[in-house]
Short mmCIF file of C-alpha atoms in Angstrom, two decimals:
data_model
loop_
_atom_site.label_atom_id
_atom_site.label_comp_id
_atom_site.label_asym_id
_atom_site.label_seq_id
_atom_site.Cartn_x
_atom_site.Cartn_y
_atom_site.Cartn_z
CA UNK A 1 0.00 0.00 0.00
CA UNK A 2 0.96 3.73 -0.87
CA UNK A 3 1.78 5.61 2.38
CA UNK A 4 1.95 8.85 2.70
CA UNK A 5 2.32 8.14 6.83
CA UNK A 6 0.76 5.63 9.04
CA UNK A 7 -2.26 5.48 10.08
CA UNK A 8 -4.46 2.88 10.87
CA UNK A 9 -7.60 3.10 9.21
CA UNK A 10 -9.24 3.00 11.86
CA UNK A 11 -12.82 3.62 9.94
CA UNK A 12 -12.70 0.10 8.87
CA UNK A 13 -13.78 -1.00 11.56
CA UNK A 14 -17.20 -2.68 11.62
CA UNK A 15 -17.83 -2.44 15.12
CA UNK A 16 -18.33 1.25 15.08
CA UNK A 17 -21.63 3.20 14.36
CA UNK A 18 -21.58 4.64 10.62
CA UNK A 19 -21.54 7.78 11.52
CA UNK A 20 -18.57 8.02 13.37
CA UNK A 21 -16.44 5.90 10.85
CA UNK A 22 -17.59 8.40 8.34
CA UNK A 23 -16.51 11.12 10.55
CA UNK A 24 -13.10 9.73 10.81
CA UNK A 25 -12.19 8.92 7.56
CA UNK A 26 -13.06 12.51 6.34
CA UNK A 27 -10.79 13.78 9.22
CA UNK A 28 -8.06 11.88 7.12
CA UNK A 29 -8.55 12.53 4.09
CA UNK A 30 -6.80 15.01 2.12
CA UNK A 31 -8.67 17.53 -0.30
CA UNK A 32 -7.24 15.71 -3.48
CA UNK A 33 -8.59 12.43 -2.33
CA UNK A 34 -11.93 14.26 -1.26
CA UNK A 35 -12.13 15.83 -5.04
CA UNK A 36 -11.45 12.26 -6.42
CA UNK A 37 -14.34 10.74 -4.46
CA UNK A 38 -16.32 13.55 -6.74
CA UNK A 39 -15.32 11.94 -9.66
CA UNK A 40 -15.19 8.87 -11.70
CA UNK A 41 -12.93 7.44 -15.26
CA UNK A 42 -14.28 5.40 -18.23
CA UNK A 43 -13.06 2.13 -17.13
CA UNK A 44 -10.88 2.24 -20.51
CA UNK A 45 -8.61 4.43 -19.05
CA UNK A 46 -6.79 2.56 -16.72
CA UNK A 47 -6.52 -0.58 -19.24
CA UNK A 48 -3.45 -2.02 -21.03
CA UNK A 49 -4.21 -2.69 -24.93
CA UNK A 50 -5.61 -6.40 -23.46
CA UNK A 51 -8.28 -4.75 -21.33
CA UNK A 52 -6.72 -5.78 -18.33
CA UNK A 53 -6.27 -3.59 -15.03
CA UNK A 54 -2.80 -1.42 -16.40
CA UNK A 55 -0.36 -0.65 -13.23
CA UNK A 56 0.79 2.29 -14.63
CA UNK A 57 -2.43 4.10 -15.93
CA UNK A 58 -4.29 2.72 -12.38
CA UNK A 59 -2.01 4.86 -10.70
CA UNK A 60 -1.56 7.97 -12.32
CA UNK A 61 -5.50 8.21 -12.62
CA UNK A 62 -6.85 6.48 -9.55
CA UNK A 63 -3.59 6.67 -7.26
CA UNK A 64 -5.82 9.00 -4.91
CA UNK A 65 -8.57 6.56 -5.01
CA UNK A 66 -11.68 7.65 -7.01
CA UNK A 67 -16.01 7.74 -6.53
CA UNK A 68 -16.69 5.60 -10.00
CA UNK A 69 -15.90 3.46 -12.75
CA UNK A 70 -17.61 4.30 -15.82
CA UNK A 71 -18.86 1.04 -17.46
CA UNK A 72 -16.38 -1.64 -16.93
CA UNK A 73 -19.10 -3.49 -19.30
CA UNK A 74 -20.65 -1.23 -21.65
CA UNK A 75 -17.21 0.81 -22.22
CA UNK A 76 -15.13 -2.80 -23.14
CA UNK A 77 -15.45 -6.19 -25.04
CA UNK A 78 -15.19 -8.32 -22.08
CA UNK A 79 -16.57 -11.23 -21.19
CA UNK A 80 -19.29 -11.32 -18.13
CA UNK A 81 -16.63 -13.62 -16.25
CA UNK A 82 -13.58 -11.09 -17.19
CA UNK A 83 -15.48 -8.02 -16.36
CA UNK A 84 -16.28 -9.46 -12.59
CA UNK A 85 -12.23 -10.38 -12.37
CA UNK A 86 -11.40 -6.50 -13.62
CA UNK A 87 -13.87 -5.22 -11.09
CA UNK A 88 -12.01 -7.43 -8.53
CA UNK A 89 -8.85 -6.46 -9.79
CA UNK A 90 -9.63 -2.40 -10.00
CA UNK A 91 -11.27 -3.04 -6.31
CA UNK A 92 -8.62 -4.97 -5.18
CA UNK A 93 -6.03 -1.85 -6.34
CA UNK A 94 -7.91 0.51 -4.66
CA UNK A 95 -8.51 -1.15 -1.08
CA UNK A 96 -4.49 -2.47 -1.03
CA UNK A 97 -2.92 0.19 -3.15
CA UNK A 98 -4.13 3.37 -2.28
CA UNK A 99 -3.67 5.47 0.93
CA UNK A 100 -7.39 4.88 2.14
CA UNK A 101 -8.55 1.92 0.73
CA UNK A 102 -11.77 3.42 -0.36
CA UNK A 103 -13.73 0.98 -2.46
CA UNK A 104 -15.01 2.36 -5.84
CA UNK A 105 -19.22 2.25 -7.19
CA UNK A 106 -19.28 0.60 -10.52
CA UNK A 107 -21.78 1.96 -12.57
CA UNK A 108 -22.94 0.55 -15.93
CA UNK A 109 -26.08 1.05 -18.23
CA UNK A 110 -29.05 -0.52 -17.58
CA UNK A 111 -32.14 0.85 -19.49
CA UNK A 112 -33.34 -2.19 -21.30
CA UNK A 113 -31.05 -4.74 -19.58
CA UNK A 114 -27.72 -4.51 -18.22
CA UNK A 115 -25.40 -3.93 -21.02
CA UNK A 116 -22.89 -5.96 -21.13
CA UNK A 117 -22.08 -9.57 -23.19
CA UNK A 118 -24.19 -12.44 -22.69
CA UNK A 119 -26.92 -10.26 -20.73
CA UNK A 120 -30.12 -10.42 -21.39
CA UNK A 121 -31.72 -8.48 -23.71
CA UNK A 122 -35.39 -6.74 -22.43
CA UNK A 123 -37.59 -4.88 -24.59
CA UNK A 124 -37.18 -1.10 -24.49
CA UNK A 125 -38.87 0.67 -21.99
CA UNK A 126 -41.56 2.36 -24.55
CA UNK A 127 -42.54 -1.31 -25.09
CA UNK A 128 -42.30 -2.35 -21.35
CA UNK A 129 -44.87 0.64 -20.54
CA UNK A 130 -47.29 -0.63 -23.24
CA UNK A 131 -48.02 -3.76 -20.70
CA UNK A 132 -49.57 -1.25 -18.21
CA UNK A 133 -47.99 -3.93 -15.69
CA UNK A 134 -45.74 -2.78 -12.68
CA UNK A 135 -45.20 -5.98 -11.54
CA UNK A 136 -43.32 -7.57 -14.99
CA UNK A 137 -41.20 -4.49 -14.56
CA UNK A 138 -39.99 -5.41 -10.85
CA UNK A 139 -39.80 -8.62 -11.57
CA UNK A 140 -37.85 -7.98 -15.12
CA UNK A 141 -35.48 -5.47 -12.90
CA UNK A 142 -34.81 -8.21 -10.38
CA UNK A 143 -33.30 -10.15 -13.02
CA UNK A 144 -31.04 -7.04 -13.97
CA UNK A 145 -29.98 -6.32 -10.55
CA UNK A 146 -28.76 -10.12 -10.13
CA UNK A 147 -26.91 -9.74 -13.45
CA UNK A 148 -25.08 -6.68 -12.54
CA UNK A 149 -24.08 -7.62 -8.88
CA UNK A 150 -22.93 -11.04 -10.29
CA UNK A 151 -20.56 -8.49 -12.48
CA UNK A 152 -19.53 -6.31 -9.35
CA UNK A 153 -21.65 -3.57 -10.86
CA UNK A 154 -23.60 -1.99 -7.81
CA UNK A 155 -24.84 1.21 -9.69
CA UNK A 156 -27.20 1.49 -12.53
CA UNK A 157 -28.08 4.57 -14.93
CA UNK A 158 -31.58 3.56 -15.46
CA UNK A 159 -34.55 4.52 -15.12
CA UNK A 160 -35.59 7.28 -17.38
CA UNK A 161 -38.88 9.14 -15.93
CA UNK A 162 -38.79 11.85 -18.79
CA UNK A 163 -42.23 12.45 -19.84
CA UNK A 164 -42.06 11.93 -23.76
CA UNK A 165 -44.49 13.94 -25.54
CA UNK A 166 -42.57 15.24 -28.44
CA UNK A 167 -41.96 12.11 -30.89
CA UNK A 168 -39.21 14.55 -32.46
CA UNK A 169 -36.99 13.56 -30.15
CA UNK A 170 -34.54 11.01 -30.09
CA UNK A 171 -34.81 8.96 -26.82
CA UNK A 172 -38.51 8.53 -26.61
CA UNK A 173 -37.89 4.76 -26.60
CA UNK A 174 -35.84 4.93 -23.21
CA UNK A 175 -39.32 6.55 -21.94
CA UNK A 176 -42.11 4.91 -20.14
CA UNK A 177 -44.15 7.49 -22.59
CA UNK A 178 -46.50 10.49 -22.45
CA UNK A 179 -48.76 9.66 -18.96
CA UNK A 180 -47.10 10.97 -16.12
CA UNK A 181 -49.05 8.64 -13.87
CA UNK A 182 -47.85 5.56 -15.85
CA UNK A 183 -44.35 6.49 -15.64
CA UNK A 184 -44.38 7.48 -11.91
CA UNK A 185 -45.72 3.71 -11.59
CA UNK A 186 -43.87 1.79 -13.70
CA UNK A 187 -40.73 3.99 -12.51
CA UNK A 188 -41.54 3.00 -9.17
CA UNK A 189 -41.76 -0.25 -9.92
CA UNK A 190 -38.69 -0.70 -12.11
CA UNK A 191 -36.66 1.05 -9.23
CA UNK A 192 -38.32 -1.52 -6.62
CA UNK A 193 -36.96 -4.10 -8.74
CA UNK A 194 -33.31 -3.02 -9.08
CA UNK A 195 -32.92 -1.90 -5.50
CA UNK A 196 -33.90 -4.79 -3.87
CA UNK A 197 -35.02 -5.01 -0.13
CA UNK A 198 -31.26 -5.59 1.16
CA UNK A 199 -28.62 -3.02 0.11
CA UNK A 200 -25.90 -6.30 0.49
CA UNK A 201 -28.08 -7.76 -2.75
CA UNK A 202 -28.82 -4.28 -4.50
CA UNK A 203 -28.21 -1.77 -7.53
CA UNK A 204 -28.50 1.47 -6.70
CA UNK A 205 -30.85 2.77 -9.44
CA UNK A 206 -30.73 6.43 -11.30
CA UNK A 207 -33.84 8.53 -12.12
CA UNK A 208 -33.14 10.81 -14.64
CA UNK A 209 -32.49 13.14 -16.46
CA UNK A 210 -33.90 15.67 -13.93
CA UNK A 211 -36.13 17.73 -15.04
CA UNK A 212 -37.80 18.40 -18.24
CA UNK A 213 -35.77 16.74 -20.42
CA UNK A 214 -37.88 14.74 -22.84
CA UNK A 215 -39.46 18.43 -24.24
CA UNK A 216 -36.88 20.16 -25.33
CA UNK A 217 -37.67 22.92 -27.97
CA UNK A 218 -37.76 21.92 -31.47
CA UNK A 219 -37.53 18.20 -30.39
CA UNK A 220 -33.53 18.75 -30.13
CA UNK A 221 -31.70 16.72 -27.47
CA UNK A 222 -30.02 19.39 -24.84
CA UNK A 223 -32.26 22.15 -26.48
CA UNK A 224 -33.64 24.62 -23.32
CA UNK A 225 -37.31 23.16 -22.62
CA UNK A 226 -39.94 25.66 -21.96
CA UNK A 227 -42.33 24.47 -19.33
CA UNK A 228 -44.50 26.64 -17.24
CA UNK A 229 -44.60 26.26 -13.30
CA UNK A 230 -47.83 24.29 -12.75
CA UNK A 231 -47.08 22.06 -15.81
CA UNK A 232 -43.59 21.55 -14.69
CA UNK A 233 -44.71 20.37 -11.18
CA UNK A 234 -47.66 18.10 -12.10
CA UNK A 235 -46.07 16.86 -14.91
CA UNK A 236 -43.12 16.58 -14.92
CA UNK A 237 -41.31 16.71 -11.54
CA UNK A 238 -44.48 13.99 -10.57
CA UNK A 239 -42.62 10.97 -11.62
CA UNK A 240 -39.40 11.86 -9.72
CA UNK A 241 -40.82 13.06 -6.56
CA UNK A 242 -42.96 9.31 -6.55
CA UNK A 243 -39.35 8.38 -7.07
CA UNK A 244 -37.61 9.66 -4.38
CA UNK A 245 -40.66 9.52 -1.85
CA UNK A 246 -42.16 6.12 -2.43
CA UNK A 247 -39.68 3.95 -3.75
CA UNK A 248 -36.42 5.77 -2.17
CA UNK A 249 -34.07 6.12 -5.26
CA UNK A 250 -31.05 6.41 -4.47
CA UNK A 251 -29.81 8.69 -6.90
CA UNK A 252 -30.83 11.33 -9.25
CA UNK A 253 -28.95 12.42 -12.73
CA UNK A 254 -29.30 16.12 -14.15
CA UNK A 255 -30.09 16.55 -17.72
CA UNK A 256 -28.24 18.64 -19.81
CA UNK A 257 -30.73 21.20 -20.85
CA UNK A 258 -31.39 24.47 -19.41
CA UNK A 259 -34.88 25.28 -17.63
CA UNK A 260 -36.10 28.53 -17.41
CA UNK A 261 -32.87 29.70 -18.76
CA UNK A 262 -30.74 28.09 -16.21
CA UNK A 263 -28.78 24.70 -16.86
CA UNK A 264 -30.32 21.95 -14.51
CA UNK A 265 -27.28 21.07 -13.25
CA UNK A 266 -26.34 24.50 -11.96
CA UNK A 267 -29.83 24.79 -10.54
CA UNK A 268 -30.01 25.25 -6.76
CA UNK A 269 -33.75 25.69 -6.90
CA UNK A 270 -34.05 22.46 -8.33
CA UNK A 271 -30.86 20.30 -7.02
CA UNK A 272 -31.27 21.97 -3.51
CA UNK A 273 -34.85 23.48 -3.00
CA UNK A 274 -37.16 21.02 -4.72
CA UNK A 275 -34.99 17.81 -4.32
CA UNK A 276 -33.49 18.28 -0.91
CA UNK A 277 -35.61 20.61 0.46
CA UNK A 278 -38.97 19.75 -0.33
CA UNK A 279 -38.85 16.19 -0.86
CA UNK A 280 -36.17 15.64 1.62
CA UNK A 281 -33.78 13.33 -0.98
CA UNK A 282 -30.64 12.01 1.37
CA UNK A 283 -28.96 10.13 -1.63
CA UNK A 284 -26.15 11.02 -4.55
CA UNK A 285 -26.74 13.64 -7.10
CA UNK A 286 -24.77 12.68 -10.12
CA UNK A 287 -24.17 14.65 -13.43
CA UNK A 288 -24.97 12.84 -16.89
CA UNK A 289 -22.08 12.46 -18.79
CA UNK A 290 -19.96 15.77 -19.60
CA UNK A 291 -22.76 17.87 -18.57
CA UNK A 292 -20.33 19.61 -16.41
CA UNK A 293 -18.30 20.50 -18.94
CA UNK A 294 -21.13 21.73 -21.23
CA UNK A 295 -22.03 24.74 -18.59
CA UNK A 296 -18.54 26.38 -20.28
CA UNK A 297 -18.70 24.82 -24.25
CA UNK A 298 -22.64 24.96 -24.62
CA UNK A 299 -24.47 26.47 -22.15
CA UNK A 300 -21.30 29.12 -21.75
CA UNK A 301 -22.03 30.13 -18.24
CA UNK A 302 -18.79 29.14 -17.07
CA UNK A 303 -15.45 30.71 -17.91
CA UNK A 304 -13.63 27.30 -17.15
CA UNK A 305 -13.83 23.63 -15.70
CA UNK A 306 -12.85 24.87 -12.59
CA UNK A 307 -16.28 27.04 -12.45
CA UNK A 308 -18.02 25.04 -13.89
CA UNK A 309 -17.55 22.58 -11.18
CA UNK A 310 -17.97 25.38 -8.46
CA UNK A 311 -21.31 26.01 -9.89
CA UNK A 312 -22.62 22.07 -9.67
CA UNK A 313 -21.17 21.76 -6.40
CA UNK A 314 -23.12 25.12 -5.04
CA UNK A 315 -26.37 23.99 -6.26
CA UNK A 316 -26.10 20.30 -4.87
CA UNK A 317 -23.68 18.18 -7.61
CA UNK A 318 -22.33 15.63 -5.34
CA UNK A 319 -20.57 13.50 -8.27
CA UNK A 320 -19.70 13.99 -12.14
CA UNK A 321 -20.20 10.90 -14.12
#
């Protein structure tokens, strides 16, 4: 193991309350290991040209430990059985090699099935609403959480409560469609299913993308969606608020659209106000994919990554996928 100095980790041990493990591990930890538990890599990145766990790469990009791997399925060619020994290998580096031994989530796509070889293959959710039938959907996402924990993948980026009215746009498919009540229930349902009743046994499911996101204007994926307040609450924030107060998601993803003329993901009224505030949400915020970056290339609010991050973090951005 990498040692900076001693110390004895003493948070590992199981015989003390949460809380106070929690309390002394971030009394250890130094501010670049706290910004890397912020952050995740594409699971490619640390990889030698055989897909296998690269010494080198592993510690010039995880060294510090890290919050995520991005798809050590979706983002390779592996095998089911080689992906479970890289997750064993990357989790093995991380709780033996680095300073704290902080284990990493693996996260992976999961909207129709986990995706990864040899999984199995479920219709797409637009055809999975169409049976009207919450129970298929727990029972189909119970089959998807045992195939990603049997591939050390303990975080999935699925489901997508969008309300899809616009047929313009591209992702209607990953919808459960244009009734709000539908796809609060069938959301519910699907989250029920990939959660699990025991954490030991679960995938931490995703709603997103939070809020809005399946009308943007013209039918253009990112495009700013124009939703008035009343609208906005009883259609469209409906679904997620079912999801966070009935079936207890664990964690909510941003879209990468702007509402009301501010970026989601830089919204405090929505990450902090509405999520935390009103629905009282005690899980992981996570950014979709580059959506950070975006608030300085696309939405140009930011001058730089470095604000750009500052911004997501004020309004309640615990993690960039």
């Amino acid at each position: 193991m990498t040692k900076e100095k001693t110390i004895t980790r003493a948070w590992l041990n199981a015989q003390l309350p949460t809380a106070e493990r929690v309390k002394l591990l971030q009394a250890e930890m130094t501010l670049d290991e706290k910004l890397q538990q912020l952050g995740a890599v594409w699971v490619y990145e640390i990889l030698d040209a055989d897909q296998r766990l690269k010494r080198a790469k592993a510690d010039d990009r995880i060294g510090n430990g890290i919050g995520q791997i991005t798809r050590p399925a979706g983002a390779s060619t592996l095998t089911p059985t080689e992906v479970a020994q890289l997750c064993n290998d990357i989790q093995t580096y991380l709780v033996q090699e680095t300073r704290l031994g902080i284990p990493a989530m693996m996260h992976d796509e999961c909207c129709a099935g986990v995706l990864a070889r040899g999984a199995t293959v479920f219709p797409q959710i637009i055809g999975t609403a169409s049976t009207w039938d919450p129970a298929l959907v727990e029972e189909m996402t119970g089959v998807i959480r045992m195939q990603m924990r049997a591939l050390g993948i303990h975080h999935g980026l699925a489901p997508v409560l969008d309300i899809a009215r616009d047929p313009r746009w591209g992702r209607i498919e990953e919808t459960f469609g244009e009734d709000t009540y539908l796809a609060a229930t069938m959301g519910v349902a699907y989250i029920r299913g990939l959660q699990g009743k025991d954490w030991a046994q679960g995938v931490v499911a995703t709603a997103k993308h939070f809020v809005g996101y399946g009308l943007p204007e013209g039918g253009l994926n990112w495009a700013p969606a124009h939703i008035m307040p009343r609208e906005l609450r009883e259609v469209y924030l409906l679904p997620f608020e079912a999801a966070v107060r009935e079936a207890h998601v664990g964690t909510i993803m941003n879209g990468y659209h702007e509402l009301d003329g501010v970026p989601c993901g830089a919204s405090k009224w929505l990450m902090t106000d509405v999520l935390r505030g009103e629905w009282g949400f005690g899980g992981m915020v996570v950014s979709d994919y580059f959506a950070i970056d975006q608030l300085m290339h696309y939405h140009n609010l930011a001058q730089d990554k470095a604000e750009a991050a500052r911004l997501t973090l004020e309004a309640g951005m615990d993690l960039e996928l």
